[in-house]
Short mmCIF file of C-alpha atoms and ligand atoms in Angstrom, two decimals:
data_model
loop_
_atom_site.label_atom_id
_atom_site.label_comp_id
_atom_site.label_asym_id
_atom_site.label_seq_id
_atom_site.Cartn_x
_atom_site.Cartn_y
_atom_site.Cartn_z
CA MET A 1 121.20 100.00 -16.83
CA SER A 2 123.70 97.41 -15.88
CA ASN A 3 126.58 96.71 -18.25
CA THR A 4 126.86 92.95 -18.31
CA ASP A 5 127.03 92.38 -22.07
CA THR A 6 130.45 90.82 -22.24
CA LYS A 7 128.82 87.24 -22.02
CA SER A 8 126.40 87.80 -24.67
CA VAL A 9 128.60 89.45 -27.34
CA SER A 10 130.14 86.10 -28.38
CA ILE A 11 126.78 84.49 -29.06
CA THR A 12 124.37 87.23 -29.93
CA PRO A 13 125.85 90.60 -30.75
CA THR A 14 122.45 91.93 -31.24
CA ARG A 15 119.92 91.74 -28.40
CA TYR A 16 116.59 90.46 -29.59
CA ASP A 17 113.11 90.54 -27.88
CA LEU A 18 110.66 88.72 -30.12
CA HIS A 19 107.53 88.60 -27.94
CA THR A 20 105.97 91.67 -26.36
CA HIS A 21 102.58 93.31 -25.81
CA SER A 22 101.21 96.92 -25.85
CA LEU A 23 97.83 98.22 -24.72
CA ARG A 24 96.46 97.32 -28.15
CA SER A 25 96.00 93.96 -26.44
CA ASP A 26 96.61 93.21 -22.91
CA GLY A 27 99.87 95.17 -22.21
CA THR A 28 99.81 98.58 -20.52
CA LEU A 29 102.25 100.78 -22.40
CA THR A 30 101.34 102.36 -25.79
CA PRO A 31 103.28 100.93 -28.63
CA ALA A 32 105.57 104.02 -28.71
CA GLU A 33 106.16 103.78 -25.08
CA LEU A 34 106.99 100.16 -25.31
CA VAL A 35 109.57 100.78 -28.13
CA THR A 36 111.09 103.64 -26.11
CA ARG A 37 111.49 101.44 -23.06
CA ALA A 38 112.88 98.56 -25.01
CA GLN A 39 115.47 100.77 -26.58
CA ALA A 40 116.39 102.29 -23.15
CA ALA A 41 116.71 98.72 -21.94
CA GLY A 42 119.27 97.73 -24.67
CA VAL A 43 117.04 95.78 -27.01
CA GLU A 44 118.06 96.24 -30.65
CA VAL A 45 115.48 94.21 -32.44
CA LEU A 46 111.97 94.15 -30.96
CA ALA A 47 108.88 92.42 -32.15
CA LEU A 48 105.46 93.71 -31.00
CA THR A 49 103.19 90.61 -30.79
CA ASP A 50 99.86 91.71 -29.55
CA HIS A 51 97.19 89.01 -29.02
CA ASP A 52 95.01 88.62 -32.06
CA VAL A 53 95.65 92.21 -33.34
CA THR A 54 98.22 94.10 -35.32
CA ASP A 55 96.80 97.73 -34.78
CA GLY A 56 99.87 98.80 -32.77
CA ILE A 57 102.48 98.03 -35.40
CA GLU A 58 102.38 101.23 -37.27
CA GLU A 59 102.82 103.32 -34.12
CA ALA A 60 105.56 101.03 -33.02
CA ARG A 61 107.31 101.29 -36.34
CA THR A 62 107.23 105.10 -36.34
CA ALA A 63 108.60 105.22 -32.83
CA ALA A 64 111.37 102.49 -33.83
CA VAL A 65 112.34 104.50 -36.94
CA SER A 66 112.86 107.70 -34.98
CA LEU A 67 114.99 105.89 -32.50
CA GLY A 68 117.04 103.99 -35.10
CA MET A 69 115.83 100.75 -33.69
CA ARG A 70 114.64 97.59 -35.62
CA LEU A 71 110.89 96.54 -35.24
CA ILE A 72 109.55 93.25 -36.35
CA SER A 73 105.88 93.10 -37.10
CA GLY A 74 104.35 90.37 -35.08
CA VAL A 75 101.19 88.83 -33.58
CA GLU A 76 100.34 86.20 -30.99
CA ILE A 77 97.55 84.10 -32.18
CA SER A 78 95.13 82.31 -29.75
CA VAL A 79 94.66 78.72 -30.84
CA THR A 80 92.67 75.84 -29.40
CA TRP A 81 94.46 72.58 -29.80
CA GLN A 82 92.95 69.35 -28.32
CA GLY A 83 90.71 71.50 -25.95
CA GLN A 84 93.70 73.62 -24.74
CA THR A 85 94.72 77.23 -25.53
CA VAL A 86 98.03 77.43 -27.13
CA HIS A 87 99.66 80.54 -28.44
CA ILE A 88 101.37 80.84 -31.87
CA VAL A 89 103.52 83.93 -32.53
CA GLY A 90 103.90 85.13 -36.06
CA LEU A 91 107.12 87.08 -36.92
CA ASN A 92 107.86 89.32 -39.88
CA ILE A 93 104.10 89.27 -41.07
CA ASP A 94 102.78 91.46 -43.71
CA THR A 95 100.13 93.17 -41.62
CA ASP A 96 98.12 93.94 -44.80
CA ALA A 97 97.68 90.29 -45.74
CA ALA A 98 93.99 89.73 -46.17
CA VAL A 99 93.80 86.03 -45.04
CA LEU A 100 95.62 86.84 -41.84
CA GLN A 101 93.45 89.90 -40.98
CA GLN A 102 90.21 88.01 -41.76
CA GLY A 103 91.33 85.32 -39.39
CA LEU A 104 92.23 87.86 -36.70
CA VAL A 105 88.74 89.59 -37.13
CA ARG A 106 87.08 86.21 -36.48
CA LEU A 107 89.14 85.65 -33.36
CA ARG A 108 88.28 89.23 -32.07
CA GLU A 109 84.57 88.58 -32.65
CA PHE A 110 84.77 85.48 -30.49
CA ARG A 111 86.81 87.44 -27.97
CA GLN A 112 84.17 90.17 -27.71
CA TRP A 113 81.36 87.57 -27.37
CA ARG A 114 83.43 85.82 -24.63
CA ALA A 115 83.96 89.06 -22.79
CA VAL A 116 80.19 89.68 -22.47
CA GLU A 117 79.93 85.88 -21.40
CA ILE A 118 82.67 86.39 -18.78
CA GLY A 119 80.79 89.32 -17.39
CA ARG A 120 77.50 87.41 -17.25
CA ARG A 121 79.06 84.46 -15.36
CA LEU A 122 80.91 86.74 -12.90
CA GLN A 123 77.70 88.62 -12.25
CA LYS A 124 76.09 85.16 -11.21
CA LYS A 125 78.82 85.25 -8.51
CA ARG A 126 77.79 88.64 -7.40
CA ILE A 127 80.43 90.45 -9.10
CA GLU A 128 78.71 93.50 -10.67
CA GLY A 129 79.91 95.42 -13.67
CA ALA A 130 82.78 93.19 -14.63
CA TYR A 131 82.36 93.52 -18.44
CA GLU A 132 81.98 97.23 -18.25
CA GLY A 133 84.94 97.43 -16.05
CA ALA A 134 87.10 95.23 -18.14
CA ARG A 135 86.08 97.38 -21.18
CA ARG A 136 86.99 100.51 -19.29
CA LEU A 137 90.46 99.25 -18.59
CA ALA A 138 90.85 98.07 -22.07
CA LYS A 139 90.47 101.67 -23.36
CA GLY A 140 88.75 100.86 -26.58
CA ASN A 141 91.10 97.86 -27.40
CA ILE A 142 90.44 94.07 -27.32
CA VAL A 143 89.09 92.80 -23.96
CA SER A 144 91.32 90.15 -22.51
CA ARG A 145 91.07 88.01 -19.35
CA THR A 146 93.81 90.26 -18.18
CA HIS A 147 91.54 93.23 -18.14
CA PHE A 148 88.97 91.22 -16.08
CA ALA A 149 91.82 90.27 -13.74
CA ARG A 150 92.71 94.00 -13.34
CA PHE A 151 89.17 94.78 -12.76
CA LEU A 152 88.89 92.17 -10.01
CA VAL A 153 92.08 93.47 -8.40
CA GLU A 154 91.03 97.11 -8.66
CA GLN A 155 87.68 96.34 -6.92
CA GLY A 156 89.26 94.34 -4.25
CA TYR A 157 87.80 91.01 -5.04
CA VAL A 158 91.21 89.62 -5.14
CA ARG A 159 94.68 90.61 -3.96
CA GLY A 160 96.51 90.18 -7.21
CA MET A 161 96.62 89.09 -10.70
CA GLN A 162 97.49 85.53 -9.96
CA GLN A 163 94.83 85.16 -7.54
CA ALA A 164 92.31 86.57 -10.13
CA PHE A 165 93.20 83.92 -12.55
CA LYS A 166 93.32 81.27 -10.04
CA GLN A 167 90.07 81.91 -8.36
CA PHE A 168 88.00 83.19 -11.34
CA LEU A 169 89.60 83.16 -14.78
CA SER A 170 91.45 80.04 -15.34
CA SER A 171 90.00 76.85 -16.90
CA GLY A 172 87.11 75.32 -14.73
CA LYS A 173 86.79 78.53 -12.69
CA PRO A 174 83.45 80.58 -12.61
CA GLY A 175 84.63 83.27 -15.08
CA HIS A 176 86.17 80.95 -17.51
CA VAL A 177 84.33 80.52 -20.87
CA PRO A 178 85.38 77.62 -22.99
CA GLY A 179 85.36 78.11 -26.60
CA GLN A 180 87.11 77.67 -29.98
CA TRP A 181 90.08 79.90 -30.95
CA ALA A 182 91.86 79.22 -34.22
CA ALA A 183 92.79 75.76 -35.23
CA LEU A 184 96.49 75.11 -35.24
CA GLU A 185 96.77 74.77 -38.94
CA GLU A 186 94.74 77.89 -39.47
CA ALA A 187 96.99 80.09 -37.32
CA VAL A 188 100.17 78.89 -38.98
CA GLY A 189 98.60 79.07 -42.44
CA TRP A 190 97.52 82.67 -41.85
CA ILE A 191 101.03 83.48 -40.58
CA ARG A 192 102.54 81.78 -43.60
CA SER A 193 100.17 83.51 -45.96
CA ALA A 194 101.40 86.82 -44.60
CA GLY A 195 104.99 85.82 -45.31
CA GLY A 196 105.87 85.34 -41.71
CA GLN A 197 107.44 82.73 -39.47
CA ALA A 198 105.32 80.77 -37.01
CA VAL A 199 106.64 80.21 -33.61
CA VAL A 200 105.29 78.18 -30.62
CA ALA A 201 105.03 80.62 -27.75
CA HIS A 202 106.12 79.67 -24.31
CA PRO A 203 105.96 75.91 -24.67
CA ALA A 204 106.75 75.25 -21.00
CA ARG A 205 103.59 76.98 -19.87
CA TYR A 206 101.10 74.42 -21.44
CA LYS A 207 99.59 71.78 -19.12
CA LEU A 208 100.56 69.04 -21.67
CA SER A 209 102.30 65.80 -21.01
CA ALA A 210 105.65 65.38 -22.73
CA GLY A 211 103.88 63.07 -25.24
CA LYS A 212 101.20 65.50 -26.09
CA LEU A 213 103.69 68.44 -26.37
CA GLN A 214 105.60 66.22 -28.77
CA ARG A 215 102.44 65.77 -30.90
CA LEU A 216 101.67 69.56 -30.76
CA PHE A 217 105.24 70.19 -32.11
CA GLY A 218 104.82 67.34 -34.79
CA GLU A 219 101.53 68.92 -36.02
CA PHE A 220 103.00 72.36 -35.79
CA ARG A 221 105.82 71.29 -38.02
CA GLU A 222 103.50 69.53 -40.57
CA CYS A 223 101.55 72.63 -41.13
CA GLY A 224 104.55 74.66 -41.69
CA GLY A 225 105.69 75.92 -38.32
CA GLU A 226 109.40 76.81 -37.98
CA ALA A 227 110.34 77.73 -34.47
CA ILE A 228 109.79 77.43 -30.87
CA GLU A 229 110.52 79.89 -28.05
CA VAL A 230 113.51 78.45 -26.22
CA ILE A 231 113.83 81.45 -24.23
CA SER A 232 110.69 82.97 -22.69
CA GLY A 233 110.34 85.51 -19.87
CA SER A 234 107.46 83.42 -18.54
CA HIS A 235 109.50 80.29 -18.45
CA PRO A 236 111.42 78.85 -15.43
CA PRO A 237 115.27 79.06 -16.02
CA GLU A 238 115.79 75.26 -16.52
CA ALA A 239 113.34 75.36 -19.53
CA ALA A 240 115.94 76.87 -21.94
CA GLN A 241 118.20 73.95 -21.98
CA HIS A 242 115.32 71.52 -22.30
CA PHE A 243 113.78 73.35 -25.23
CA ALA A 244 117.14 73.96 -26.79
CA ARG A 245 117.56 70.30 -26.97
CA ILE A 246 114.12 69.68 -28.45
CA ALA A 247 114.81 72.39 -30.97
CA ALA A 248 118.07 70.90 -32.12
CA GLU A 249 116.76 67.25 -32.26
CA GLN A 250 113.62 68.33 -34.04
CA ASP A 251 115.28 70.90 -36.28
CA PHE A 252 113.19 73.90 -35.11
CA LEU A 253 114.61 77.42 -35.30
CA ALA A 254 114.90 79.06 -31.68
CA SER A 255 113.19 82.27 -30.68
CA ALA A 256 113.51 84.49 -27.54
CA GLY A 257 111.03 86.80 -26.11
CA SER A 258 110.30 88.37 -22.74
CA ASP A 259 106.50 88.36 -23.09
CA PHE A 260 106.55 91.68 -21.55
CA HIS A 261 103.19 93.15 -20.68
CA ASP A 262 103.61 95.80 -17.87
CA PRO A 263 106.41 97.49 -16.24
CA GLU A 264 105.35 96.37 -12.95
CA LYS A 265 103.49 92.99 -13.17
CA THR A 266 105.17 91.15 -15.90
CA TRP A 267 106.81 87.89 -16.38
CA MET A 268 109.98 89.74 -17.03
CA ASP A 269 111.12 93.31 -17.90
CA LEU A 270 112.50 94.20 -21.25
CA GLY A 271 116.16 93.88 -21.91
CA ARG A 272 116.79 91.03 -19.44
CA LEU A 273 116.60 88.04 -21.63
CA PRO A 274 119.50 85.53 -21.46
CA ASP A 275 121.29 84.43 -24.67
CA LEU A 276 119.92 81.25 -26.58
CA PRO A 277 121.85 78.28 -25.40
CA ALA A 278 124.73 77.10 -27.63
CA GLY A 279 123.69 74.96 -30.62
CA CYS A 280 120.42 76.76 -31.19
CA ILE A 281 119.77 78.10 -34.70
CA PRO A 282 118.20 81.53 -34.07
CA VAL A 283 114.90 82.26 -35.82
CA TRP A 284 116.53 85.57 -36.97
CA ARG A 285 119.39 83.66 -38.74
CA ASP A 286 118.26 84.83 -42.31
CA TRP A 287 116.72 88.08 -41.37
CA GLU A 288 119.31 90.35 -42.79
CA GLN A 289 118.69 88.90 -46.26
CA VAL A 290 114.94 89.55 -45.73
CA GLU A 291 115.51 93.18 -44.86
CA SER A 292 117.89 94.13 -47.71
CA PRO A 293 116.17 95.26 -50.90
CA PRO A 294 114.69 94.05 -53.24
CA ALA A 295 113.49 91.84 -50.24
CA LYS A 296 112.11 88.82 -52.05
CA VAL A 297 112.34 86.18 -49.47
CA ALA A 298 113.46 82.70 -50.50
CA ALA A 299 110.22 81.21 -51.21
CA GLY A 300 111.86 77.71 -51.45
CA SER A 301 112.34 77.92 -47.59
CA PHE A 302 108.71 76.87 -47.13
CA SER A 303 108.47 74.18 -49.56
P1 AMP B 401 92.97 85.75 -23.05
O1 AMP B 401 93.81 85.78 -24.28
O2 AMP B 401 92.07 86.96 -22.95
O3 AMP B 401 92.38 84.44 -22.69
O4 AMP B 401 93.96 86.15 -21.87
C1 AMP B 401 95.22 85.50 -21.77
C2 AMP B 401 96.18 86.36 -21.11
O5 AMP B 401 96.02 86.28 -19.64
C3 AMP B 401 97.56 85.84 -21.30
O6 AMP B 401 98.12 86.38 -22.49
C4 AMP B 401 98.41 86.44 -20.07
O7 AMP B 401 98.85 87.76 -20.39
C5 AMP B 401 97.36 86.46 -19.03
N1 AMP B 401 97.41 85.40 -18.15
C6 AMP B 401 97.08 84.09 -18.07
N2 AMP B 401 97.26 83.55 -16.91
C7 AMP B 401 97.81 84.54 -16.16
C8 AMP B 401 98.10 84.35 -14.74
N3 AMP B 401 98.21 83.12 -13.96
N4 AMP B 401 98.65 85.57 -14.20
C9 AMP B 401 98.71 86.64 -14.98
N5 AMP B 401 98.32 86.83 -16.25
C10 AMP B 401 97.95 85.63 -16.75
MN1 MN B 402 98.90 88.45 -22.56
MN1 MN B 403 100.90 83.74 -24.53
MN1 MN B 404 102.30 86.89 -24.94
#
């Protein structure tokens, strides 16, 4: 690992990565492997944020404890907003919270129905066994479009993941199934009911006009959303300054996450995130108080 920490020390003495995936959703590492890799890469505070599921947190926590690393329990919730899929990350959630878990069950039921439907649609395009193939690659975990993409690559239908999405799985393509994920206010509500903080994931990735993105942020704020990802491994570098400005102007806390999925084919590897730009208020600003016993979070901060 390179030793280039001098620049970061003044702004963020601790290295945070608050958006990552394990094979419990569409990543490829087990939760324990993810934690081990993150620690080796210099991450000090890691959030596991699998899509629509929190099953990996316990294993990740056990690994983190044994390595002396701090693990934040998280989730990345699929939302449909104005006909588009938007992702809302929840941080510091109580994974036992019933309302959150009931909501996630509903999303996983839709996800399962959708997987069968994706398989049916691909079969019409003479791609046989896609559902079974995606399920095999998901190894008993939720089935994501990522697993279909891996199947299409494995079977030689496409050369790579990008092509799999572009040709078959993105909106309007033969294997794309439109449908309804959570409403924005539901997702934020579930996160808040679990005591967590809601974060708009990778805002630069949505195909929304500036005006519509503005409306998304406005509605997100109204239902209790607190933060946006100013730094994302899936953003182009220039997005950091842009979203730092938006966060400052609109009083959002700023989060940072790699969106790590896979050591080889990922947006970004672990441990490589740049610092938050100056002027951002980090989403972790009050976390030390949250952690220390008796751990009663200031309830007033949501009022
Ligand atoms: P799903 O939640 O099943 O609809 O799958 C969405 C996931 O697909 C995202 O979380 C990404 O990990 C992955 N994904 C979406 N678009 C692409 C792309 N163009 N290339 C690679 N992975 C993608
Ligand atoms: Mn993913
Ligand atoms: Mn996402
Ligand atoms: Mn993600």
